[in-house]
GROMACS .gro file of C-alpha atoms in nm:
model
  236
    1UNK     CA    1   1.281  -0.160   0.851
    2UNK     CA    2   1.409   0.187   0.712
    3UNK     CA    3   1.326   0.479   0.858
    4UNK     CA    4   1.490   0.744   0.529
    5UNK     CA    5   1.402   1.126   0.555
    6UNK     CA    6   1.337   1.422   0.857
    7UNK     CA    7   1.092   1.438   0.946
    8UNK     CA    8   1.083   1.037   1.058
    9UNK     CA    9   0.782   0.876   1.047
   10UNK     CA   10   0.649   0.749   1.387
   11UNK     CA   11   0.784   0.370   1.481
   12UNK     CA   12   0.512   0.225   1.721
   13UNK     CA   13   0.633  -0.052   1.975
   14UNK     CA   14   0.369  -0.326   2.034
   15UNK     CA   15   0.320  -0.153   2.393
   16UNK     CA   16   0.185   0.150   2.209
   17UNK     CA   17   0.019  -0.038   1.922
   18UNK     CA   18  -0.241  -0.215   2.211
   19UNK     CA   19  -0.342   0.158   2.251
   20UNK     CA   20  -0.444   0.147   1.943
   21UNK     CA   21  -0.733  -0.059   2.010
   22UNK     CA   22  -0.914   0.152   2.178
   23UNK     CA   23  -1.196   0.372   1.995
   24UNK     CA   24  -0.994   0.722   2.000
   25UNK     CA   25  -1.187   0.830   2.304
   26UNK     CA   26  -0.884   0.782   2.523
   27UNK     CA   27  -0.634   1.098   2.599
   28UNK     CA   28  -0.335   0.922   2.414
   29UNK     CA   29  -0.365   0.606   2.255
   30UNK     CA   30  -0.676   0.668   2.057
   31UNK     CA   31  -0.623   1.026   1.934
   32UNK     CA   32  -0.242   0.864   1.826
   33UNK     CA   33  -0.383   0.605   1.621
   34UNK     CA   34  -0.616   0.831   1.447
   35UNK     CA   35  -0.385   1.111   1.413
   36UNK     CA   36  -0.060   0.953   1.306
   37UNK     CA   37   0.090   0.676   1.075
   38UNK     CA   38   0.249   0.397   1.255
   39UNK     CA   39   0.474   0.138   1.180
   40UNK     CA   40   0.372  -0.225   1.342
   41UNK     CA   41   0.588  -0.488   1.398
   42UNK     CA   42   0.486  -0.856   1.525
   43UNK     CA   43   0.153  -0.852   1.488
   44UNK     CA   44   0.017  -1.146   1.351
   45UNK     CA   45   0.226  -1.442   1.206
   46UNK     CA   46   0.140  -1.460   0.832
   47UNK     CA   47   0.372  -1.710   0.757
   48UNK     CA   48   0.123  -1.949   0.559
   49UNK     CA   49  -0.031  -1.672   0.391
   50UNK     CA   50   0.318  -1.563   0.239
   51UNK     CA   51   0.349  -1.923   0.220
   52UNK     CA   52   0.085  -1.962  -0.057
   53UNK     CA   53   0.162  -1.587  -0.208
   54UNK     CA   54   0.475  -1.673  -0.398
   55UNK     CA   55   0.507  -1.683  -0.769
   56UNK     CA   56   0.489  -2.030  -0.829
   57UNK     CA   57   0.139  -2.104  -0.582
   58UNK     CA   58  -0.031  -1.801  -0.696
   59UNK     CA   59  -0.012  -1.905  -1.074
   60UNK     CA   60  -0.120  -2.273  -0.992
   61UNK     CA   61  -0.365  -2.167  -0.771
   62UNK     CA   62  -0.536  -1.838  -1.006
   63UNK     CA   63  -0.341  -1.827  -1.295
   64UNK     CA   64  -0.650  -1.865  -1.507
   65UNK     CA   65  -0.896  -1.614  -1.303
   66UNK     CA   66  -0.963  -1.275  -1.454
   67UNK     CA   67  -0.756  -1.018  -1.257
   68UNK     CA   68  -0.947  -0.634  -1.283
   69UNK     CA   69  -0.593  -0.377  -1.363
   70UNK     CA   70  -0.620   0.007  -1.283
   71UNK     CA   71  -0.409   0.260  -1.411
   72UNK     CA   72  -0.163   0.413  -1.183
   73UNK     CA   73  -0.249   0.757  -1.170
   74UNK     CA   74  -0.459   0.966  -0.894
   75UNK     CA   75  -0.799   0.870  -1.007
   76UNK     CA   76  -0.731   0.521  -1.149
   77UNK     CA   77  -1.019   0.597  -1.429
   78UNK     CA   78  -0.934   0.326  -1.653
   79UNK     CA   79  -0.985  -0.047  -1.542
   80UNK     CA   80  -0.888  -0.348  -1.779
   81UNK     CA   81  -0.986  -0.751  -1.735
   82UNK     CA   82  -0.689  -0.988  -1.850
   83UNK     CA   83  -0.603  -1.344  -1.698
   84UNK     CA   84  -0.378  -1.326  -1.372
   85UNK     CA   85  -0.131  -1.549  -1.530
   86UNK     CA   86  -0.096  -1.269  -1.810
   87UNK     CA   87  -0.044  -1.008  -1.570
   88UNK     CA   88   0.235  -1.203  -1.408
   89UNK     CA   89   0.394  -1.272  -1.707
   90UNK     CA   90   0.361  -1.020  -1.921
   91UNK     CA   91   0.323  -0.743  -1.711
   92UNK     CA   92   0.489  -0.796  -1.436
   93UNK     CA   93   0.815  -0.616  -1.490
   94UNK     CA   94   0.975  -0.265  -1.365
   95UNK     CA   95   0.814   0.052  -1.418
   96UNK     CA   96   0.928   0.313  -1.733
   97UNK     CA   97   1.069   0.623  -1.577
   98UNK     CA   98   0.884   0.792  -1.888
   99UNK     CA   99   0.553   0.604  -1.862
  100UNK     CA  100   0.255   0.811  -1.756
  101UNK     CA  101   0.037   0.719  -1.486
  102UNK     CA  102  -0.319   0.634  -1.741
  103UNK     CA  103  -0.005   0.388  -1.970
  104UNK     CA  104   0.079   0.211  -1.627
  105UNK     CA  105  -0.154  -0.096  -1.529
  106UNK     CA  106  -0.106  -0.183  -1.147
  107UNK     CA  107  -0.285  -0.486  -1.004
  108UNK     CA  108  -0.433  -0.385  -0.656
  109UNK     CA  109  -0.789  -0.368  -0.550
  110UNK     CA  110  -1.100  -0.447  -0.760
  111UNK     CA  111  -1.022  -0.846  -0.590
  112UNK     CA  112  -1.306  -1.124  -0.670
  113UNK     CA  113  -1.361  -1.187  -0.285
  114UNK     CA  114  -1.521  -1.501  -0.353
  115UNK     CA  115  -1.265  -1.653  -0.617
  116UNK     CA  116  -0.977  -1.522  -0.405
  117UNK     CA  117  -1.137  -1.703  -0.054
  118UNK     CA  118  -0.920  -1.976  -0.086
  119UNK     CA  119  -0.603  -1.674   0.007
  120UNK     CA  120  -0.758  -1.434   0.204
  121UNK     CA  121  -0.868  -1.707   0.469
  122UNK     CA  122  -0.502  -1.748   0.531
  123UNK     CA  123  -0.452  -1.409   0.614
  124UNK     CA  124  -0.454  -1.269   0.921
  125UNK     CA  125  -0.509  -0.869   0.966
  126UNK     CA  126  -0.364  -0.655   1.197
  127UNK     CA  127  -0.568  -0.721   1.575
  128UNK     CA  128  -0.743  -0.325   1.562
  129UNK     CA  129  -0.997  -0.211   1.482
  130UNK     CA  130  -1.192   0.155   1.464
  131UNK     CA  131  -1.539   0.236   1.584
  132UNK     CA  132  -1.821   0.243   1.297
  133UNK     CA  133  -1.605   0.055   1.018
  134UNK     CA  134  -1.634  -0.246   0.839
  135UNK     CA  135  -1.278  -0.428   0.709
  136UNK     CA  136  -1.226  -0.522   0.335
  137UNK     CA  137  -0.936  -0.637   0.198
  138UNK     CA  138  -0.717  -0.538  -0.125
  139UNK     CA  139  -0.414  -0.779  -0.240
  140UNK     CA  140  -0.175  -0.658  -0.508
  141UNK     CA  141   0.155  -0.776  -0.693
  142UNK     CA  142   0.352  -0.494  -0.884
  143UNK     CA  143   0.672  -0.479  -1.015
  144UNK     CA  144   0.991  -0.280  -0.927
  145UNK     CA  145   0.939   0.109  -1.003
  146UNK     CA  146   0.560   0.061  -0.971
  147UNK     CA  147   0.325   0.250  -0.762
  148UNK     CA  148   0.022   0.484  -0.739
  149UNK     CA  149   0.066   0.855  -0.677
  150UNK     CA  150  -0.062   1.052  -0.441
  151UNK     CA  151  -0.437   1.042  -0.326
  152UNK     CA  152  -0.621   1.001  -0.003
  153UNK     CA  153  -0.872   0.812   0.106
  154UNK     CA  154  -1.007   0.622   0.473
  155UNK     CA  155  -0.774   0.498   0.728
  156UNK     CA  156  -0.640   0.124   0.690
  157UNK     CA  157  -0.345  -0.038   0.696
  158UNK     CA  158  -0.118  -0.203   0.436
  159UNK     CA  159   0.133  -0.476   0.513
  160UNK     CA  160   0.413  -0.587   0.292
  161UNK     CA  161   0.424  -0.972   0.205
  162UNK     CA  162   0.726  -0.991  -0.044
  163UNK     CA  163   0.938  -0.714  -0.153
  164UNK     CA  164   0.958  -0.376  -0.011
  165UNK     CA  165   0.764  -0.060   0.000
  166UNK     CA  166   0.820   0.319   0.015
  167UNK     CA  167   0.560   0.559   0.127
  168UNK     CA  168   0.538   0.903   0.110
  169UNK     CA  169   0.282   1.069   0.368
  170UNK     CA  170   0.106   1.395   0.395
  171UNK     CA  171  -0.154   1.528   0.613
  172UNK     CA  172  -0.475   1.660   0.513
  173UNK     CA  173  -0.364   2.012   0.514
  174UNK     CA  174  -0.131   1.987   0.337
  175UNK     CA  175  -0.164   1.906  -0.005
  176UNK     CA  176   0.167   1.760  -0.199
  177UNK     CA  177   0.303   1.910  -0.494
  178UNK     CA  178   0.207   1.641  -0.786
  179UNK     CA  179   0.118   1.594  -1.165
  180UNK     CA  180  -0.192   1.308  -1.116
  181UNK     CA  181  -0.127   1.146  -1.467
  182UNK     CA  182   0.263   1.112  -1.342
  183UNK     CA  183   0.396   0.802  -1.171
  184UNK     CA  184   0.522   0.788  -0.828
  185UNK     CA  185   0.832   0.686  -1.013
  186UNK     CA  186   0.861   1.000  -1.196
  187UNK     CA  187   0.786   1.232  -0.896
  188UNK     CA  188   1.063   1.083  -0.706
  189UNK     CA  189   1.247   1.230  -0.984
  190UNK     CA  190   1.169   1.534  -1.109
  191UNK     CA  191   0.995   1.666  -0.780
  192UNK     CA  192   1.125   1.555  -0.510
  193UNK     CA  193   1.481   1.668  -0.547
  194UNK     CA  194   1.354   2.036  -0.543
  195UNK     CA  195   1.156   2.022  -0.220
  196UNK     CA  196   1.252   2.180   0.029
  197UNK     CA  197   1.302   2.042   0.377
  198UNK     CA  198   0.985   2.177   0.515
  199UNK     CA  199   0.782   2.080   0.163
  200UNK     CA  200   0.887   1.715   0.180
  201UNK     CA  201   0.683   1.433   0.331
  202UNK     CA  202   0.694   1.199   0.630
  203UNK     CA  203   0.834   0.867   0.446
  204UNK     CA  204   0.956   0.508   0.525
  205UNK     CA  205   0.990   0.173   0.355
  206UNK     CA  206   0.801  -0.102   0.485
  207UNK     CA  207   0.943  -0.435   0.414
  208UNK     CA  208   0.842  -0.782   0.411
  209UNK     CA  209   0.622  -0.827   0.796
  210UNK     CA  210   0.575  -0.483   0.833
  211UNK     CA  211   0.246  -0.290   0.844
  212UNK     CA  212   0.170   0.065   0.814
  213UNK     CA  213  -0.122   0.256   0.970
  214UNK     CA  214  -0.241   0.543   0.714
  215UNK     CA  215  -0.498   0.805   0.923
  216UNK     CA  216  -0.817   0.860   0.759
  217UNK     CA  217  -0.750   1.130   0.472
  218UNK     CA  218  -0.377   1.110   0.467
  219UNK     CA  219  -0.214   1.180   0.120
  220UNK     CA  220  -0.009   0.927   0.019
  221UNK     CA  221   0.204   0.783  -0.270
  222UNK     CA  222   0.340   0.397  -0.282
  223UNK     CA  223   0.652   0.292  -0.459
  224UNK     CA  224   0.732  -0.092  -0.469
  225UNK     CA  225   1.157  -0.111  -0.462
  226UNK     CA  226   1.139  -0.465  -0.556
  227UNK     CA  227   0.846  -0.687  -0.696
  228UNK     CA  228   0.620  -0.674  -0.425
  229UNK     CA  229   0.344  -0.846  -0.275
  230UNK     CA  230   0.103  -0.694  -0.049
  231UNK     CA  231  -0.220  -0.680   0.105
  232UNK     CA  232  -0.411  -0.357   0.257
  233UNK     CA  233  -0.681  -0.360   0.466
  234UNK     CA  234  -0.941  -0.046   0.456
  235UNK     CA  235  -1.163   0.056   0.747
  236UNK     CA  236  -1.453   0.184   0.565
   0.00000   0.00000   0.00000
């Protein structure tokens, strides 16, 4: 795990991550989880589900199902249909630095549930859970440079499978500094280099085992430093 910029983002040790369970009634663990992200270690042992996630299984196993793409800005507007295997090899390659975000097609979310079964059984979410939500699951593969700029939404968490991920957090008050049609990529670097200290984000990279807790209406950005695989799962 990396830990890169001031301020850190939170590392949770499993003895604080069991606090997490509890509803957010309770004086400290329950506000934390709601109020903070947290990096999880040792969870769950996903093992067989990373098993059956490389390049190789995934083709065999879906390369002919029709995969739903969004584009990789704020509001992800446009949505195309193309066969997974397409995707992978076609697509599936680092991001322009000069690409906008509505040019960029990013495979994460919009999952058949029921043609996708045969995977998500294997998987095994983080052991938490928050009072009056229901979980649902969204898998994506993207390639190096790729990612979705910032946006909020509910709380969840997202776990790396292959690759590594860098996040860039904000709370609700404070709203980043951020072109929606502009990749992730490109923020990084025409931005970010003029924030100042006080202006810049909470960050880390999660790699491969790792999960992140995002609080309910965090904003956040994603950048995949390698092809990546990885699954999120939302608390609606």
């Amino acid at each position: 795990m990396a830990l890169e910029a001031q301020p850190l983002l939170w590392l949770a040790l499993w003895t604080l991550a069991v606090l997490a369970r509890s509803s957010g009634e309770d004086a400290d663990g329950g506000c934390y989880a709601f109020s903070r992200p947290v990096i999880l270690q040792g969870l769950t042992d996903n093992s067989r589900f990373r098993d059956l996630c490389t390049r190789q299984r995934l083709l065999a196993s879906f390369g002919d199902s029709v995969v739903r793409l969004s584009t990789a800005n704020t509001y992800s507007y446009q949505k195309v249909d193309l066969p997974f295997e397409k995707y992978v090899e076609q697509m599936l390659h680092p991001q322009d630095p000069i690409s906008m975000g509505n040019d960029t097609l990013y495979f994460f979310g919009d999952n058949n549930f029921t043609e996708w079964a045969s995977l998500f059984r294997h998987y095994s979410p983080p052991p938490f859970s928050l009072l009056g939500t229901t979980p649902a699951y969204s898998f994506g593969i993207a390639g190096a440079g790729s990612g979705v700029p910032f946006h909020w939404h509910g709380p969840g968490f997202s776990e790396v499978i292959y690759g590594r991920k860098r996040w860039f957090l904000y709370p609700p008050e404070k709203t980043p500094e951020f072109h929606p049609n502009k990749t992730t990529l490109a923020w990084l670097q025409d931005t970010y280099p003029a924030l100042t200290p006080s202006a810049r984000p909470l960050e880390c990279t999660i790699q491969a085992g790792e999960v992140l807790y995002f609080p309910d209406r965090w904003w956040h950005a994603t950048l995949n430093l390698d092809t990546s695989v990885f699954i999120s799962t939302f608390l609606g």
